[in-house]
Structures are given as structure tokens and as C-alpha cells.
Short mmCIF file of C-alpha atoms in Angstrom, two decimals:
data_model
loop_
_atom_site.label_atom_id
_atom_site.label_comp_id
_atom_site.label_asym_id
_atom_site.label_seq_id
_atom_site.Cartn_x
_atom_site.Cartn_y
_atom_site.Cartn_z
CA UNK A 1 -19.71 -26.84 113.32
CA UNK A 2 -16.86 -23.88 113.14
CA UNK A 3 -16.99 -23.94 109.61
CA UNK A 4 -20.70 -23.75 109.45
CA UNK A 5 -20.92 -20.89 111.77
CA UNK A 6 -18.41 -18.86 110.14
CA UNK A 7 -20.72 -19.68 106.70
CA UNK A 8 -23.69 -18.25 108.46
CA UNK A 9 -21.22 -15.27 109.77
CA UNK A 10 -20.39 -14.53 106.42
CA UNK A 11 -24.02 -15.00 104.71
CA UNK A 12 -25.08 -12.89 107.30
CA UNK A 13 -22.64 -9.50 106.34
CA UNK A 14 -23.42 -10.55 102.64
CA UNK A 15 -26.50 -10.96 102.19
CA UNK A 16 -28.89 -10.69 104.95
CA UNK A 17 -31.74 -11.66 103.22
CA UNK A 18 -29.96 -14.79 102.41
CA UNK A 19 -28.93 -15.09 105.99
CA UNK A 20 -33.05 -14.69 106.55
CA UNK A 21 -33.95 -17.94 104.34
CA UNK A 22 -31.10 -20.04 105.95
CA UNK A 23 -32.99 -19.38 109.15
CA UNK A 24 -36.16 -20.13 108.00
CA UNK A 25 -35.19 -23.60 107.03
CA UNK A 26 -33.59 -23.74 110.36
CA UNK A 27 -37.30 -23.63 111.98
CA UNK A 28 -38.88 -25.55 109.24
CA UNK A 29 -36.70 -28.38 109.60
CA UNK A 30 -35.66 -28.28 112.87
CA UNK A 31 -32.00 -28.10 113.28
CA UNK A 32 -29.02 -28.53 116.21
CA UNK A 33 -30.52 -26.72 119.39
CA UNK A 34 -33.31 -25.14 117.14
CA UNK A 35 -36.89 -26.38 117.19
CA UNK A 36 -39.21 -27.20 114.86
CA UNK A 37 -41.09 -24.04 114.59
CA UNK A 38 -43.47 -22.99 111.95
CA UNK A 39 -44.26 -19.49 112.83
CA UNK A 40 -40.82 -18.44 113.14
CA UNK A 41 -40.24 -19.83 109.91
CA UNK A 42 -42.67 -17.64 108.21
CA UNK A 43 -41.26 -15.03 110.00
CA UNK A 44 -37.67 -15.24 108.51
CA UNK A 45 -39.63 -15.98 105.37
CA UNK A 46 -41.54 -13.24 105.43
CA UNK A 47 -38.62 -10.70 106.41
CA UNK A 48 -36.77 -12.35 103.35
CA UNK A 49 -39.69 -11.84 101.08
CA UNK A 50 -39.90 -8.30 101.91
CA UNK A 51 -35.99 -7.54 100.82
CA UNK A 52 -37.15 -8.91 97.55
CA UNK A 53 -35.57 -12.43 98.23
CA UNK A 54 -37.83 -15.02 95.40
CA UNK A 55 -36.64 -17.40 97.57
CA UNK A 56 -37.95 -16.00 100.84
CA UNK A 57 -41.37 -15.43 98.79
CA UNK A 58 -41.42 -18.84 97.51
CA UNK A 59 -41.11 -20.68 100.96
CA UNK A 60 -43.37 -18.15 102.70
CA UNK A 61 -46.05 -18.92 99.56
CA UNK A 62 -45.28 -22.70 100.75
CA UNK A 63 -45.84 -22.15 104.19
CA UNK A 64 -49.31 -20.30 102.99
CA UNK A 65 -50.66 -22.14 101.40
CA UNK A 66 -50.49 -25.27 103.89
CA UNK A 67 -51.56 -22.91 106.65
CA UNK A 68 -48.41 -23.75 108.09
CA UNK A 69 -46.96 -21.32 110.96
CA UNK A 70 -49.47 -18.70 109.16
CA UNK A 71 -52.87 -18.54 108.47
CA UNK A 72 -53.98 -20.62 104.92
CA UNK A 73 -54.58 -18.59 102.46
CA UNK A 74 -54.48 -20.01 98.77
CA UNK A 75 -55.14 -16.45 96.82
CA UNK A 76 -51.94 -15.11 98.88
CA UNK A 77 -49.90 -18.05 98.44
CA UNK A 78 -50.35 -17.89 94.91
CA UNK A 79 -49.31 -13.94 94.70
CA UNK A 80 -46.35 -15.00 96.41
CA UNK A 81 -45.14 -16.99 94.28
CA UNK A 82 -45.90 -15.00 90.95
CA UNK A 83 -44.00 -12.34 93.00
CA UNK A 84 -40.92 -14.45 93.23
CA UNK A 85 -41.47 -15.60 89.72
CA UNK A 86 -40.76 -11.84 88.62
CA UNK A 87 -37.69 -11.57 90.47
CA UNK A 88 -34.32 -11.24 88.93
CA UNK A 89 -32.83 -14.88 88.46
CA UNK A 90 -29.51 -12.96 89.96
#
């Protein structure tokens, strides 16, 4: 659990965006002493997304497009992810 921590500590100086997406999964999934929480998700999705993180944009399209957390919305979901599509593969 230290080590993990200190990984999220260190993602988190990095790259914040990064650190955004790790959280997101966090709510997706559910995770140690972290609900299962949809909206939340999208909300470290969406914060991810608008750093330019493809990642962030791909899971928020995800999210979108199931109406998960957010409101469903196909014709979003689907700019989302040509928006992460033109992202830098860096």
C-alpha cells in the first residue's frame, strides 16, 4: 500500500492529468475505501480530458456513451473519442 501511494504521490507532481485518469478508474471500479461512483468518475475524466489527456477523453467518451455517471449522449461520445484519436501518441 506504501509503495502504491508514493506511485500516486509521484504521478500526481508529474503528471496531473495522469494522476486525474488513475482516479477515475478509482470510482469506476471501485477501489480500497473508495466507492463505486460513476459521476465522480466522469468528473476526473472530464478534468483529464480537458488537459488534453486521450486517455481521459477516451474513458469520459465511454462513460457517454453508456449514460454512465453523465447524461447519454452518442454524438458527444463519439467527438470524444475522435478528439483523443488526434492526440499525440506521446
Amino acid at each position: 500500500p506504501e509503495a502504491v501511494r508514493n506511485y500516486y504521490s509521484f504521478i500526481e507532481k508529474i503528471d496531473p492529468a495522469r494522476a486525474d485518469v488513475l482516479k477515475g478508474h478509482q470510482y469506476e471500479l471501485g477501489d480500497i475505501d473508495i466507492k463505486q461512483d460513476y459521476e465522480q468518475a466522469a468528473k476526473y475524466f472530464a478534468k483529464a480530458a480537458r488537459e488534453g489527456n486521450a486517455e481521459g477523453m477516451y474513458n469520459l467518451a465511454r462513460l457517454t456513451d453508456r449514460g454512465l455517471g453523465v447524461k447519454k449522449d452518442h454524438h458527444l461520445a463519439l467527438q470524444l473519442l475522435q478528439q483523443a484519436a488526434e492526440q499525440s501518441p506521446n
